[in-house]
mmCIF file of C-alpha atoms and ligand atoms in Angstrom:
data_model
loop_
_atom_site.group_PDB
_atom_site.id
_atom_site.type_symbol
_atom_site.label_atom_id
_atom_site.label_comp_id
_atom_site.label_asym_id
_atom_site.label_seq_id
_atom_site.Cartn_x
_atom_site.Cartn_y
_atom_site.Cartn_z
ATOM 1 C CA MET A 1 83.352 84.132 160.155
ATOM 2 C CA PRO A 2 83.613 83.411 156.468
ATOM 3 C CA ILE A 3 86.787 84.941 154.578
ATOM 4 C CA VAL A 4 84.509 86.276 151.892
ATOM 5 C CA SER A 5 81.070 87.859 153.125
ATOM 6 C CA PRO A 6 77.912 86.815 151.371
ATOM 7 C CA GLY A 7 76.899 90.346 150.710
ATOM 8 C CA PHE A 8 80.104 90.721 148.558
ATOM 9 C CA HIS A 9 79.402 87.904 146.690
ATOM 10 C CA GLY A 10 75.614 88.756 146.288
ATOM 11 C CA ARG A 11 76.608 92.397 144.779
ATOM 12 C CA ALA A 12 79.466 90.928 142.545
ATOM 13 C CA ARG A 13 76.905 88.505 141.024
ATOM 14 C CA GLU A 14 74.344 90.822 140.487
ATOM 15 C CA THR A 15 76.588 93.241 138.925
ATOM 16 C CA ARG A 16 77.983 90.779 136.474
ATOM 17 C CA HIS A 17 74.000 89.473 136.142
ATOM 18 C CA LYS A 18 72.940 93.089 135.160
ATOM 19 C CA LEU A 19 76.105 93.762 132.244
ATOM 20 C CA PRO A 20 75.167 92.138 128.668
ATOM 21 C CA PRO A 21 77.815 90.838 126.631
ATOM 22 C CA GLY A 22 80.473 93.304 125.642
ATOM 23 C CA GLN A 23 79.821 96.202 128.003
ATOM 24 C CA TYR A 24 81.250 97.872 130.749
ATOM 25 C CA GLU A 25 79.539 99.793 133.454
ATOM 26 C CA THR A 26 79.913 103.355 134.165
ATOM 27 C CA ALA A 27 78.829 105.694 136.674
ATOM 28 C CA ASP A 28 79.005 108.853 134.073
ATOM 29 C CA PHE A 29 75.921 109.626 131.825
ATOM 30 C CA PRO A 30 77.624 110.479 128.544
ATOM 31 C CA VAL A 31 75.938 112.688 126.094
ATOM 32 C CA LEU A 32 75.629 111.197 122.508
ATOM 33 C CA SER A 33 73.739 113.153 119.711
ATOM 34 C CA ALA A 34 74.147 113.032 116.230
ATOM 35 C CA GLY A 35 73.466 116.662 115.885
ATOM 36 C CA PRO A 36 72.844 119.846 117.734
ATOM 37 C CA THR A 37 70.455 120.011 120.485
ATOM 38 C CA PRO A 38 67.011 121.332 119.442
ATOM 39 C CA ARG A 39 65.410 123.772 121.669
ATOM 40 C CA VAL A 40 61.603 122.805 121.881
ATOM 41 C CA ASP A 41 59.674 125.683 123.363
ATOM 42 C CA LEU A 42 56.832 124.082 125.851
ATOM 43 C CA ALA A 43 54.186 126.133 124.026
ATOM 44 C CA GLU A 44 54.785 124.542 120.812
ATOM 45 C CA TRP A 45 55.600 121.215 122.000
ATOM 46 C CA GLU A 46 53.183 118.586 120.792
ATOM 47 C CA PHE A 47 53.586 114.720 120.941
ATOM 48 C CA THR A 48 51.587 112.802 117.860
ATOM 49 C CA ILE A 49 50.836 109.128 117.180
ATOM 50 C CA ARG A 50 49.746 108.665 113.691
ATOM 51 C CA THR A 51 48.137 105.676 112.794
ATOM 52 C CA GLU A 52 48.630 103.314 109.418
ATOM 53 C CA THR A 53 45.311 105.047 108.338
ATOM 54 C CA GLY A 54 46.516 108.554 109.033
ATOM 55 C CA ALA A 55 44.415 108.953 112.405
ATOM 56 C CA ARG A 56 46.286 111.307 114.729
ATOM 57 C CA HIS A 57 46.458 111.390 118.361
ATOM 58 C CA SER A 58 48.074 114.647 119.826
ATOM 59 C CA TRP A 59 48.770 115.875 123.103
ATOM 60 C CA ASN A 60 50.121 119.257 123.868
ATOM 61 C CA TRP A 61 52.650 119.462 127.034
ATOM 62 C CA GLU A 62 49.615 120.608 129.354
ATOM 63 C CA GLU A 63 47.737 117.399 128.271
ATOM 64 C CA PHE A 64 50.689 115.513 128.602
ATOM 65 C CA MET A 65 51.489 116.306 132.393
ATOM 66 C CA ALA A 66 47.800 115.712 133.343
ATOM 67 C CA LEU A 67 48.243 111.799 132.031
ATOM 68 C CA PRO A 68 49.184 109.315 134.649
ATOM 69 C CA SER A 69 52.990 109.159 135.267
ATOM 70 C CA GLN A 70 55.404 105.942 136.383
ATOM 71 C CA THR A 71 58.771 106.179 137.994
ATOM 72 C CA PRO A 72 60.952 103.532 136.431
ATOM 73 C CA THR A 73 64.486 102.653 137.512
ATOM 74 C CA VAL A 74 66.367 100.916 134.567
ATOM 75 C CA ASP A 75 69.696 100.017 133.583
ATOM 76 C CA LEU A 76 70.666 101.799 130.243
ATOM 77 C CA HIS A 77 72.719 100.095 127.458
ATOM 78 C CA CYS A 78 74.581 102.241 124.843
ATOM 79 C CA VAL A 79 76.069 100.333 121.573
ATOM 80 C CA THR A 80 79.348 102.192 122.379
ATOM 81 C CA LYS A 81 79.748 99.746 125.198
ATOM 82 C CA TRP A 82 78.895 101.485 128.352
ATOM 83 C CA SER A 83 76.117 100.665 130.561
ATOM 84 C CA LYS A 84 74.553 102.781 133.441
ATOM 85 C CA PHE A 85 72.854 100.919 135.925
ATOM 86 C CA ASP A 86 69.801 102.058 138.227
ATOM 87 C CA THR A 87 68.739 105.390 136.421
ATOM 88 C CA GLU A 88 65.546 107.055 137.814
ATOM 89 C CA TRP A 89 63.012 109.000 135.613
ATOM 90 C CA GLN A 90 59.735 109.964 135.249
ATOM 91 C CA GLY A 91 57.309 109.444 132.298
ATOM 92 C CA VAL A 92 54.524 108.382 130.731
ATOM 93 C CA SER A 93 54.034 104.655 129.924
ATOM 94 C CA LEU A 94 53.494 104.072 126.038
ATOM 95 C CA ASP A 95 50.358 101.706 127.298
ATOM 96 C CA VAL A 96 48.781 104.878 128.657
ATOM 97 C CA LEU A 97 49.322 106.638 125.226
ATOM 98 C CA LEU A 98 48.571 103.794 122.892
ATOM 99 C CA GLU A 99 45.256 102.915 124.853
ATOM 100 C CA ASP A 100 42.809 104.432 122.884
ATOM 101 C CA VAL A 101 44.937 104.046 119.251
ATOM 102 C CA GLY A 102 43.029 101.635 116.956
ATOM 103 C CA THR A 103 45.696 99.935 114.971
ATOM 104 C CA SER A 104 46.702 96.518 113.111
ATOM 105 C CA ALA A 105 50.234 97.878 112.528
ATOM 106 C CA GLU A 106 53.517 95.894 113.743
ATOM 107 C CA TYR A 107 55.733 98.353 113.301
ATOM 108 C CA THR A 108 56.792 101.738 114.325
ATOM 109 C CA LEU A 109 59.028 104.494 113.429
ATOM 110 C CA VAL A 110 59.984 107.005 116.034
ATOM 111 C CA HIS A 111 60.640 110.511 115.219
ATOM 112 C CA SER A 112 62.298 113.493 117.169
ATOM 113 C CA TYR A 113 62.646 117.354 117.126
ATOM 114 C CA GLY A 114 65.534 117.738 114.620
ATOM 115 C CA ASP A 115 64.881 114.974 112.624
ATOM 116 C CA TYR A 116 66.350 111.570 114.364
ATOM 117 C CA SER A 117 64.145 108.735 113.763
ATOM 118 C CA THR A 118 64.210 105.009 115.067
ATOM 119 C CA ASN A 119 62.232 101.823 114.083
ATOM 120 C CA VAL A 120 60.901 99.761 116.964
ATOM 121 C CA PRO A 121 58.269 96.861 116.587
ATOM 122 C CA LEU A 122 55.008 97.809 118.233
ATOM 123 C CA GLU A 123 55.044 95.024 121.074
ATOM 124 C CA ASP A 124 58.089 96.368 122.429
ATOM 125 C CA LEU A 125 56.314 99.579 123.131
ATOM 126 C CA LEU A 126 53.731 97.924 125.068
ATOM 127 C CA ASP A 127 53.317 95.835 128.508
ATOM 128 C CA GLY A 128 55.521 98.320 130.600
ATOM 129 C CA GLN A 129 58.658 98.048 128.538
ATOM 130 C CA ALA A 130 58.650 102.135 127.418
ATOM 131 C CA TRP A 131 57.891 105.406 128.538
ATOM 132 C CA ILE A 132 58.073 109.104 127.284
ATOM 133 C CA ALA A 133 59.954 110.561 129.961
ATOM 134 C CA TYR A 134 60.298 113.950 130.930
ATOM 135 C CA ARG A 135 62.273 114.123 134.427
ATOM 136 C CA TYR A 136 65.768 112.461 135.540
ATOM 137 C CA ASP A 137 66.907 111.630 138.617
ATOM 138 C CA GLY A 138 64.626 114.032 140.087
ATOM 139 C CA GLU A 139 64.857 116.908 137.822
ATOM 140 C CA GLU A 140 63.628 118.136 134.523
ATOM 141 C CA LEU A 141 65.253 116.035 131.822
ATOM 142 C CA PRO A 142 68.043 118.014 130.592
ATOM 143 C CA PRO A 143 67.956 119.384 126.901
ATOM 144 C CA GLU A 144 71.436 117.738 126.338
ATOM 145 C CA HIS A 145 69.781 114.351 127.449
ATOM 146 C CA GLY A 146 66.243 114.621 125.534
ATOM 147 C CA GLY A 147 64.226 117.208 127.294
ATOM 148 C CA PRO A 148 61.655 118.414 127.164
ATOM 149 C CA ALA A 149 60.584 114.256 126.669
ATOM 150 C CA ARG A 150 62.231 111.733 125.213
ATOM 151 C CA LEU A 151 61.446 107.701 124.433
ATOM 152 C CA LEU A 152 62.712 105.191 127.177
ATOM 153 C CA ILE A 153 62.832 102.054 125.955
ATOM 154 C CA PRO A 154 65.920 100.325 128.212
ATOM 155 C CA HIS A 155 65.473 96.762 127.312
ATOM 156 C CA LEU A 156 66.818 97.914 123.568
ATOM 157 C CA TYR A 157 70.289 99.629 122.940
ATOM 158 C CA PHE A 158 69.812 103.106 123.931
ATOM 159 C CA TRP A 159 70.168 104.646 120.644
ATOM 160 C CA LYS A 160 66.534 103.476 120.438
ATOM 161 C CA SER A 161 65.612 105.871 123.126
ATOM 162 C CA ALA A 162 64.951 108.978 121.171
ATOM 163 C CA LYS A 163 65.697 112.222 122.465
ATOM 164 C CA TRP A 164 63.221 115.374 121.947
ATOM 165 C CA VAL A 165 60.697 112.681 120.860
ATOM 166 C CA ARG A 166 58.129 114.163 118.635
ATOM 167 C CA GLY A 167 55.639 111.495 117.740
ATOM 168 C CA ILE A 168 55.397 107.761 116.851
ATOM 169 C CA GLN A 169 54.264 106.396 113.067
ATOM 170 C CA LEU A 170 52.294 103.370 113.106
ATOM 171 C CA LEU A 171 53.680 101.107 109.873
ATOM 172 C CA HIS A 172 52.393 97.899 108.083
ATOM 173 C CA GLU A 173 55.877 97.318 107.000
ATOM 174 C CA GLU A 174 59.125 98.084 108.859
ATOM 175 C CA GLU A 175 61.077 101.177 107.976
ATOM 176 C CA ARG A 176 64.430 101.835 109.269
ATOM 177 C CA GLY A 177 65.494 105.064 111.244
ATOM 178 C CA PHE A 178 68.786 107.210 111.216
ATOM 179 C CA TRP A 179 71.343 104.410 112.743
ATOM 180 C CA GLU A 180 69.631 101.561 111.059
ATOM 181 C CA ASP A 181 69.792 103.015 108.023
ATOM 182 C CA ILE A 182 73.313 103.104 108.060
ATOM 183 C CA GLY A 183 74.259 99.590 109.400
ATOM 184 C CA TYR A 184 73.185 99.305 112.915
ATOM 185 C CA HIS A 185 70.872 96.844 114.062
ATOM 186 C CA ASP A 186 66.986 96.909 112.979
ATOM 187 C CA TYR A 187 66.116 95.376 116.214
ATOM 188 C CA GLY A 188 69.062 96.085 118.965
ATOM 189 C CA ASP A 189 68.791 93.603 121.932
ATOM 190 C CA PRO A 190 71.763 94.198 123.892
ATOM 191 C CA TRP A 191 71.824 90.726 125.529
ATOM 192 C CA ARG A 192 72.139 89.270 122.259
ATOM 193 C CA GLU A 193 74.667 91.945 121.177
ATOM 194 C CA GLN A 194 72.809 93.004 118.025
ATOM 195 C CA ARG A 195 74.897 95.958 117.170
ATOM 196 C CA TYR A 196 74.947 96.065 113.273
ATOM 197 C CA GLN A 197 72.931 94.559 110.463
ATOM 198 C CA GLY A 198 73.643 90.905 110.415
ATOM 199 C CA ASP A 199 74.561 90.154 114.324
HETATM 200 N N1 MTE B 201 67.076 112.759 118.631
HETATM 201 C C1 MTE B 201 68.285 111.892 119.085
HETATM 202 N N2 MTE B 201 68.070 110.655 120.086
HETATM 203 C C2 MTE B 201 68.748 110.022 120.363
HETATM 204 C C3 MTE B 201 70.129 110.152 119.721
HETATM 205 C C4 MTE B 201 70.561 111.166 118.753
HETATM 206 O O1 MTE B 201 71.619 111.674 118.225
HETATM 207 N N3 MTE B 201 69.489 112.287 118.522
HETATM 208 N N4 MTE B 201 71.357 109.334 120.003
HETATM 209 C C5 MTE B 201 71.047 108.006 120.652
HETATM 210 C C6 MTE B 201 72.177 107.186 121.313
HETATM 211 S S1 MTE B 201 73.147 106.700 120.139
HETATM 212 C C7 MTE B 201 72.187 107.198 122.440
HETATM 213 S S2 MTE B 201 73.502 106.154 123.002
HETATM 214 C C8 MTE B 201 71.205 107.971 123.539
HETATM 215 C C9 MTE B 201 72.106 108.702 124.244
HETATM 216 O O2 MTE B 201 71.157 109.540 125.006
HETATM 217 P P1 MTE B 201 71.990 110.496 125.892
HETATM 218 O O3 MTE B 201 72.919 111.427 125.452
HETATM 219 O O4 MTE B 201 70.920 111.039 126.881
HETATM 220 O O5 MTE B 201 73.296 109.614 126.937
HETATM 221 O O6 MTE B 201 70.288 108.754 122.705
HETATM 222 C C10 MTE B 201 69.640 108.292 121.735
HETATM 223 N N5 MTE B 201 68.970 109.028 121.052
HETATM 224 MO MO1 MO B 202 74.482 105.146 121.344
#
């Protein structure tokens, strides 16, 4: 019988592998909001993609709920250094939402109810990398975590996952969002530790 079981080694190795540089794992789900939590009435809620030519594609809540959804299990990495593993969500893939949107834009600015924004390259929203999520851990997404719906883009630092998302603007030239404008990185890859402009 080995002194240290292979199972223990396996789990330890996997945990290290999941943690980007400078991060620590937490079981908590901290709430990080730059302002007050907006209360968004589902009867008023709308999600809109606006193209670089001004064309608009909008869904109200009922239409949005009728779209095919997925249930991704993903790791979250916040720039304040906590990471949370294996979080379970339900949401609509951006592949579905962008399917019928004609665009030659390369950049996007994601907008929230309550005025938050964040910039993300269009290609990072595609190919199964991003969702508009409306359920977390088997429940409706709580308001403090971005309900009714938030962007979920787990391969970038969590500030890119705009809570209370209201729409996506397609752009030919990159425009900075809330945190990027005051010094956070334009892209924000946790594996390359892109926390601030210049990293
Ligand atoms: N609209 C909006 N979205 C936001 C934020 C915010 O302040 N407003 N904070 C961002 C940051 S810095 C992080 S780490 C995550 C935090 O999400 P949580 O509060 O669900 O943990 O949301 C991101 N999305
Ligand atoms: Mo964050």
